[in-house]
mmCIF file of C-alpha atoms and ligand atoms in Angstrom:
data_model
loop_
_atom_site.group_PDB
_atom_site.id
_atom_site.type_symbol
_atom_site.label_atom_id
_atom_site.label_comp_id
_atom_site.label_asym_id
_atom_site.label_seq_id
_atom_site.Cartn_x
_atom_site.Cartn_y
_atom_site.Cartn_z
ATOM 1 C CA UNK A 1 -33.075 97.858 -88.047
ATOM 2 C CA UNK A 2 -32.613 101.029 -86.035
ATOM 3 C CA UNK A 3 -34.200 104.285 -87.294
ATOM 4 C CA UNK A 4 -34.230 107.620 -85.483
ATOM 5 C CA UNK A 5 -36.738 110.141 -86.834
ATOM 6 C CA UNK A 6 -36.083 113.782 -85.994
ATOM 7 C CA UNK A 7 -39.411 115.591 -86.242
ATOM 8 C CA UNK A 8 -41.528 118.406 -84.836
ATOM 9 C CA UNK A 9 -44.497 116.016 -84.966
ATOM 10 C CA UNK A 10 -43.638 112.717 -83.248
ATOM 11 C CA UNK A 11 -47.384 112.060 -82.801
ATOM 12 C CA UNK A 12 -47.663 111.745 -86.589
ATOM 13 C CA UNK A 13 -46.057 108.285 -86.324
ATOM 14 C CA UNK A 14 -48.274 106.954 -83.508
ATOM 15 C CA UNK A 15 -50.839 105.012 -85.486
ATOM 16 C CA UNK A 16 -48.574 103.681 -88.264
ATOM 17 C CA UNK A 17 -46.127 102.289 -85.709
ATOM 18 C CA UNK A 18 -48.937 100.413 -83.984
ATOM 19 C CA UNK A 19 -50.668 99.077 -87.076
ATOM 20 C CA UNK A 20 -50.282 95.937 -89.150
ATOM 21 C CA UNK A 21 -46.941 94.458 -90.095
ATOM 22 C CA UNK A 22 -44.999 97.612 -89.203
ATOM 23 C CA UNK A 23 -46.710 97.663 -85.786
ATOM 24 C CA UNK A 24 -45.660 94.076 -85.129
ATOM 25 C CA UNK A 25 -42.111 94.641 -86.391
ATOM 26 C CA UNK A 26 -41.858 97.687 -84.137
ATOM 27 C CA UNK A 27 -43.216 95.962 -81.031
ATOM 28 C CA UNK A 28 -40.952 92.949 -81.617
ATOM 29 C CA UNK A 29 -37.958 95.256 -81.949
ATOM 30 C CA UNK A 30 -37.074 94.151 -85.497
ATOM 31 C CA UNK A 31 -37.690 97.739 -86.591
ATOM 32 C CA UNK A 32 -36.755 99.994 -83.687
ATOM 33 C CA UNK A 33 -38.051 103.476 -84.508
ATOM 34 C CA UNK A 34 -36.961 106.163 -82.083
ATOM 35 C CA UNK A 35 -38.887 109.432 -82.346
ATOM 36 C CA UNK A 36 -36.721 112.449 -81.550
ATOM 37 C CA UNK A 37 -38.837 115.510 -80.773
ATOM 38 C CA UNK A 38 -37.141 118.468 -82.444
ATOM 39 C CA UNK A 39 -39.002 120.854 -80.114
ATOM 40 C CA UNK A 40 -36.857 119.604 -77.190
ATOM 41 C CA UNK A 41 -33.878 121.232 -78.929
ATOM 42 C CA UNK A 42 -35.711 124.504 -79.572
ATOM 43 C CA UNK A 43 -34.145 127.746 -78.400
ATOM 44 C CA UNK A 44 -35.213 129.924 -75.475
ATOM 45 C CA UNK A 45 -38.206 129.774 -73.211
ATOM 46 C CA UNK A 46 -40.511 129.110 -76.163
ATOM 47 C CA UNK A 47 -38.293 126.399 -77.636
ATOM 48 C CA UNK A 48 -38.184 128.148 -80.994
ATOM 49 C CA UNK A 49 -37.130 125.993 -83.960
ATOM 50 C CA UNK A 50 -37.829 128.329 -86.906
ATOM 51 C CA UNK A 51 -37.342 131.943 -87.915
ATOM 52 C CA UNK A 52 -37.888 134.383 -90.783
ATOM 53 C CA UNK A 53 -35.665 134.001 -93.846
ATOM 54 C CA UNK A 54 -32.794 136.467 -94.268
ATOM 55 C CA UNK A 55 -33.452 138.454 -97.424
ATOM 56 C CA UNK A 56 -37.208 138.254 -96.974
ATOM 57 C CA UNK A 57 -39.767 135.997 -98.586
ATOM 58 C CA UNK A 58 -42.746 133.939 -97.514
ATOM 59 C CA UNK A 59 -42.700 131.296 -94.812
ATOM 60 C CA UNK A 60 -40.346 130.290 -92.075
ATOM 61 C CA UNK A 61 -37.024 128.487 -92.144
ATOM 62 C CA UNK A 62 -35.838 125.799 -89.703
ATOM 63 C CA UNK A 63 -33.009 127.183 -87.584
ATOM 64 C CA UNK A 64 -29.669 125.373 -87.712
ATOM 65 C CA UNK A 65 -29.128 125.258 -83.915
ATOM 66 C CA UNK A 66 -32.036 122.984 -82.942
ATOM 67 C CA UNK A 67 -31.709 120.663 -85.945
ATOM 68 C CA UNK A 68 -27.943 120.244 -85.552
ATOM 69 C CA UNK A 69 -28.334 119.687 -81.778
ATOM 70 C CA UNK A 70 -30.915 116.953 -82.494
ATOM 71 C CA UNK A 71 -28.615 115.343 -85.076
ATOM 72 C CA UNK A 72 -25.693 115.457 -82.640
ATOM 73 C CA UNK A 73 -27.764 113.821 -79.899
ATOM 74 C CA UNK A 74 -28.605 110.961 -82.283
ATOM 75 C CA UNK A 75 -24.968 110.650 -83.385
ATOM 76 C CA UNK A 76 -23.830 110.548 -79.740
ATOM 77 C CA UNK A 77 -26.072 107.525 -79.117
ATOM 78 C CA UNK A 78 -25.558 105.916 -82.559
ATOM 79 C CA UNK A 79 -22.110 106.968 -83.782
ATOM 80 C CA UNK A 80 -22.216 104.958 -87.019
ATOM 81 C CA UNK A 81 -25.671 106.047 -88.144
ATOM 82 C CA UNK A 82 -26.301 107.644 -91.527
ATOM 83 C CA UNK A 83 -28.139 110.963 -91.240
ATOM 84 C CA UNK A 84 -30.533 111.501 -94.150
ATOM 85 C CA UNK A 85 -32.132 114.874 -94.772
ATOM 86 C CA UNK A 86 -35.607 114.561 -96.316
ATOM 87 C CA UNK A 87 -36.058 117.145 -99.017
ATOM 88 C CA UNK A 88 -37.489 117.386 -102.541
ATOM 89 C CA UNK A 89 -33.910 118.264 -103.550
ATOM 90 C CA UNK A 90 -32.555 114.848 -102.522
ATOM 91 C CA UNK A 91 -31.811 111.802 -104.673
ATOM 92 C CA UNK A 92 -34.954 110.004 -105.680
ATOM 93 C CA UNK A 93 -36.202 107.221 -103.401
ATOM 94 C CA UNK A 94 -36.735 103.961 -105.242
ATOM 95 C CA UNK A 95 -36.589 100.260 -104.424
ATOM 96 C CA UNK A 96 -32.799 100.115 -104.774
ATOM 97 C CA UNK A 97 -32.506 102.987 -102.270
ATOM 98 C CA UNK A 98 -34.937 101.179 -99.930
ATOM 99 C CA UNK A 99 -32.631 98.141 -100.070
ATOM 100 C CA UNK A 100 -29.592 100.320 -99.425
ATOM 101 C CA UNK A 101 -31.196 102.138 -96.473
ATOM 102 C CA UNK A 102 -32.513 98.901 -94.942
ATOM 103 C CA UNK A 103 -28.900 97.684 -94.959
ATOM 104 C CA UNK A 104 -27.698 100.918 -93.397
ATOM 105 C CA UNK A 105 -30.426 100.717 -90.728
ATOM 106 C CA UNK A 106 -29.421 97.136 -89.916
ATOM 107 C CA UNK A 107 -25.717 97.979 -89.737
ATOM 108 C CA UNK A 108 -25.017 101.351 -88.114
ATOM 109 C CA UNK A 109 -28.529 102.828 -87.919
ATOM 110 C CA UNK A 110 -30.430 105.394 -89.921
ATOM 111 C CA UNK A 111 -31.523 108.893 -88.890
ATOM 112 C CA UNK A 112 -34.225 110.676 -90.908
ATOM 113 C CA UNK A 113 -34.491 114.457 -90.546
ATOM 114 C CA UNK A 114 -37.994 115.798 -91.272
ATOM 115 C CA UNK A 115 -38.335 119.425 -92.242
ATOM 116 C CA UNK A 116 -41.420 121.584 -91.859
ATOM 117 C CA UNK A 117 -42.249 125.083 -92.937
ATOM 118 C CA UNK A 118 -40.626 126.485 -96.063
ATOM 119 C CA UNK A 119 -37.252 124.874 -95.717
ATOM 120 C CA UNK A 120 -34.025 124.380 -93.832
ATOM 121 C CA UNK A 121 -31.249 126.793 -93.106
ATOM 122 C CA UNK A 122 -28.688 125.797 -95.755
ATOM 123 C CA UNK A 123 -25.983 125.217 -93.116
ATOM 124 C CA UNK A 124 -27.852 122.158 -91.797
ATOM 125 C CA UNK A 125 -26.802 120.226 -94.904
ATOM 126 C CA UNK A 126 -23.192 120.019 -93.733
ATOM 127 C CA UNK A 127 -24.296 117.895 -90.743
ATOM 128 C CA UNK A 128 -26.122 115.305 -92.861
ATOM 129 C CA UNK A 129 -24.646 112.403 -94.846
ATOM 130 C CA UNK A 130 -27.311 112.044 -97.499
ATOM 131 C CA UNK A 131 -30.435 113.728 -98.915
ATOM 132 C CA UNK A 132 -33.477 111.832 -100.175
ATOM 133 C CA UNK A 133 -36.716 112.851 -101.909
ATOM 134 C CA UNK A 134 -39.695 110.509 -102.216
ATOM 135 C CA UNK A 135 -40.830 112.145 -105.455
ATOM 136 C CA UNK A 136 -41.055 115.296 -107.499
ATOM 137 C CA UNK A 137 -43.723 116.959 -105.411
ATOM 138 C CA UNK A 138 -43.615 119.140 -102.322
ATOM 139 C CA UNK A 139 -45.088 117.853 -99.062
ATOM 140 C CA UNK A 140 -45.834 120.047 -96.067
ATOM 141 C CA UNK A 141 -43.052 118.319 -94.210
ATOM 142 C CA UNK A 142 -40.782 115.301 -94.233
ATOM 143 C CA UNK A 143 -42.967 113.086 -92.010
ATOM 144 C CA UNK A 144 -44.812 111.333 -94.847
ATOM 145 C CA UNK A 145 -41.489 110.813 -96.593
ATOM 146 C CA UNK A 146 -39.948 109.337 -93.427
ATOM 147 C CA UNK A 147 -42.884 106.977 -93.031
ATOM 148 C CA UNK A 148 -42.656 105.826 -96.656
ATOM 149 C CA UNK A 149 -38.944 105.122 -96.210
ATOM 150 C CA UNK A 150 -39.456 103.290 -92.897
ATOM 151 C CA UNK A 151 -42.213 101.122 -94.451
ATOM 152 C CA UNK A 152 -40.275 100.305 -97.600
ATOM 153 C CA UNK A 153 -37.096 99.491 -95.661
ATOM 154 C CA UNK A 154 -38.858 97.624 -92.816
ATOM 155 C CA UNK A 155 -40.411 95.050 -95.115
ATOM 156 C CA UNK A 156 -36.916 94.158 -96.369
ATOM 157 C CA UNK A 157 -35.674 93.391 -92.847
ATOM 158 C CA UNK A 158 -35.373 89.619 -92.379
ATOM 159 C CA UNK A 159 -38.306 88.227 -90.395
ATOM 160 C CA UNK A 160 -40.622 91.205 -90.862
ATOM 161 C CA UNK A 161 -42.640 89.627 -93.675
ATOM 162 C CA UNK A 162 -43.717 86.057 -93.076
ATOM 163 C CA UNK A 163 -43.001 84.932 -96.608
ATOM 164 C CA UNK A 164 -39.559 86.058 -97.693
ATOM 165 C CA UNK A 165 -40.286 84.978 -101.268
ATOM 166 C CA UNK A 166 -42.853 87.741 -101.566
ATOM 167 C CA UNK A 167 -40.145 90.403 -101.300
ATOM 168 C CA UNK A 168 -38.060 88.631 -103.914
ATOM 169 C CA UNK A 169 -40.821 88.153 -106.458
ATOM 170 C CA UNK A 170 -42.755 91.350 -106.146
ATOM 171 C CA UNK A 171 -42.857 94.446 -108.246
ATOM 172 C CA UNK A 172 -39.552 96.235 -108.684
ATOM 173 C CA UNK A 173 -37.362 93.887 -106.650
ATOM 174 C CA UNK A 174 -35.938 92.681 -109.975
ATOM 175 C CA UNK A 175 -36.279 96.129 -111.508
ATOM 176 C CA UNK A 176 -39.514 95.218 -113.342
ATOM 177 C CA UNK A 177 -43.174 95.866 -112.614
ATOM 178 C CA UNK A 178 -45.049 92.904 -111.251
ATOM 179 C CA UNK A 179 -46.896 90.447 -113.489
ATOM 180 C CA UNK A 180 -50.722 90.309 -113.266
ATOM 181 C CA UNK A 181 -52.048 88.372 -110.272
ATOM 182 C CA UNK A 182 -55.358 86.506 -109.959
ATOM 183 C CA UNK A 183 -57.255 84.722 -107.226
ATOM 184 C CA UNK A 184 -60.641 83.016 -107.057
ATOM 185 C CA UNK A 185 -63.124 83.028 -108.694
ATOM 186 C CA UNK A 186 -61.825 81.646 -112.002
ATOM 187 C CA UNK A 187 -64.364 83.765 -113.798
ATOM 188 C CA UNK A 188 -65.497 87.195 -112.615
ATOM 189 C CA UNK A 189 -68.248 88.936 -114.591
ATOM 190 C CA UNK A 190 -67.079 87.256 -117.751
ATOM 191 C CA UNK A 191 -63.349 87.918 -117.185
ATOM 192 C CA UNK A 192 -61.378 84.659 -117.015
ATOM 193 C CA UNK A 193 -58.133 83.858 -115.231
ATOM 194 C CA UNK A 194 -55.452 83.091 -117.891
ATOM 195 C CA UNK A 195 -55.409 79.357 -118.605
ATOM 196 C CA UNK A 196 -51.650 79.035 -118.039
ATOM 197 C CA UNK A 197 -52.057 79.812 -114.317
ATOM 198 C CA UNK A 198 -54.488 76.946 -113.800
ATOM 199 C CA UNK A 199 -52.256 74.219 -115.210
ATOM 200 C CA UNK A 200 -49.815 73.841 -112.333
ATOM 201 C CA UNK A 201 -46.734 73.790 -114.579
ATOM 202 C CA UNK A 202 -44.383 75.970 -112.550
ATOM 203 C CA UNK A 203 -41.779 76.480 -115.254
ATOM 204 C CA UNK A 204 -44.401 77.556 -117.778
ATOM 205 C CA UNK A 205 -46.028 79.844 -115.212
ATOM 206 C CA UNK A 206 -42.670 81.431 -114.317
ATOM 207 C CA UNK A 207 -41.927 82.057 -118.015
ATOM 208 C CA UNK A 208 -45.395 83.594 -118.563
ATOM 209 C CA UNK A 209 -44.954 85.862 -115.548
ATOM 210 C CA UNK A 210 -41.541 87.037 -116.679
ATOM 211 C CA UNK A 211 -42.941 87.873 -120.133
ATOM 212 C CA UNK A 212 -45.881 89.732 -118.601
ATOM 213 C CA UNK A 213 -43.535 91.706 -116.328
ATOM 214 C CA UNK A 214 -41.365 92.655 -119.288
ATOM 215 C CA UNK A 215 -44.290 93.713 -121.493
ATOM 216 C CA UNK A 216 -45.977 95.639 -118.719
ATOM 217 C CA UNK A 217 -42.761 97.438 -117.823
ATOM 218 C CA UNK A 218 -42.050 98.237 -121.478
ATOM 219 C CA UNK A 219 -45.523 99.728 -121.800
ATOM 220 C CA UNK A 220 -45.888 101.606 -118.533
ATOM 221 C CA UNK A 221 -42.368 102.426 -117.346
ATOM 222 C CA UNK A 222 -39.986 101.870 -120.277
ATOM 223 C CA UNK A 223 -37.211 103.811 -118.540
ATOM 224 C CA UNK A 224 -36.974 101.033 -115.895
ATOM 225 C CA UNK A 225 -35.767 98.546 -118.525
ATOM 226 C CA UNK A 226 -32.456 100.367 -118.756
ATOM 227 C CA UNK A 227 -31.397 98.928 -115.403
ATOM 228 C CA UNK A 228 -32.496 95.341 -116.157
ATOM 229 C CA UNK A 229 -30.429 92.506 -117.600
ATOM 230 C CA UNK A 230 -32.297 90.943 -120.527
ATOM 231 C CA UNK A 231 -31.579 87.787 -122.474
ATOM 232 C CA UNK A 232 -31.266 88.011 -126.248
ATOM 233 C CA UNK A 233 -34.692 86.345 -126.547
ATOM 234 C CA UNK A 234 -36.241 88.910 -124.218
ATOM 235 C CA UNK A 235 -34.711 91.761 -126.179
ATOM 236 C CA UNK A 236 -36.156 90.278 -129.351
ATOM 237 C CA UNK A 237 -39.572 89.876 -127.738
ATOM 238 C CA UNK A 238 -39.624 93.525 -126.726
ATOM 239 C CA UNK A 239 -38.562 94.622 -130.195
ATOM 240 C CA UNK A 240 -41.206 92.481 -131.880
ATOM 241 C CA UNK A 241 -44.116 93.167 -129.559
ATOM 242 C CA UNK A 242 -45.968 96.384 -129.870
ATOM 243 C CA UNK A 243 -45.984 97.362 -126.215
ATOM 244 C CA UNK A 244 -49.695 98.109 -126.251
ATOM 245 C CA UNK A 245 -51.052 94.559 -125.969
ATOM 246 C CA UNK A 246 -50.308 92.569 -122.806
ATOM 247 C CA UNK A 247 -48.671 95.601 -121.236
ATOM 248 C CA UNK A 248 -51.960 97.494 -120.991
HETATM 249 N N1 LIG B 301 -40.296 117.215 -97.807
HETATM 250 C C1 LIG B 301 -41.171 117.904 -98.561
HETATM 251 N N2 LIG B 301 -41.375 117.307 -99.741
HETATM 252 C C2 LIG B 301 -40.593 116.191 -99.742
HETATM 253 C C3 LIG B 301 -40.360 115.152 -100.668
HETATM 254 N N3 LIG B 301 -40.946 115.118 -101.869
HETATM 255 N N4 LIG B 301 -39.502 114.170 -100.327
HETATM 256 C C4 LIG B 301 -38.883 114.186 -99.141
HETATM 257 N N5 LIG B 301 -39.061 115.149 -98.216
HETATM 258 C C5 LIG B 301 -39.912 116.133 -98.508
#
């Protein structure tokens, strides 16, 4: 997967790109992250990238010239890339978007544009293909958002995680929250591991996990169920169960 990150703070990404699974994926070239220093495209002797807002108001606004020049330099090297502006006004990032962007990064490449200061000059939007927000909160800049997107997409790239099954089975990959997990000891301060998990009957365990995922999702994030295909029996279970119990 190829990702170009346009940012005023390339150093922000230093440690994450050298650490853990992402560090290995980066050094092996499975996740090639190119950091594009927006300052290089700044204007004048001081390489200015921001200016006061027309009409007044607090804070500074990113100038269109440097950002568009940075985008064009990425497009020149990666003509098929998708340029994504990171902004709280974008479509919400979720697992389905991570899957989509991982595919885009593997095909033509992905470019993530990180803002800073109070915002972007509105005319920058015309040079981007997409806008994404990582949640309904305002960060100081797009760098954290870019990192979250790179992490979520990178782990979907074939070969990045050792055990491919873990991306298939985990939370949200099927649209549901993950079932409860346990490891040793069998009893911890009086709390026991559910008996069903100790029996070794894989079909029974799979059925228990599916039920737990459904109940937990119904209790904690009921809106997620709208995007999930349920059997008639599962629909009945959700109707009959007061979501408070196993969903805790
Ligand atoms: N920049 C500032 N806040 C953001 C958010 N929530 N998502 C993406 N980019 C941002």
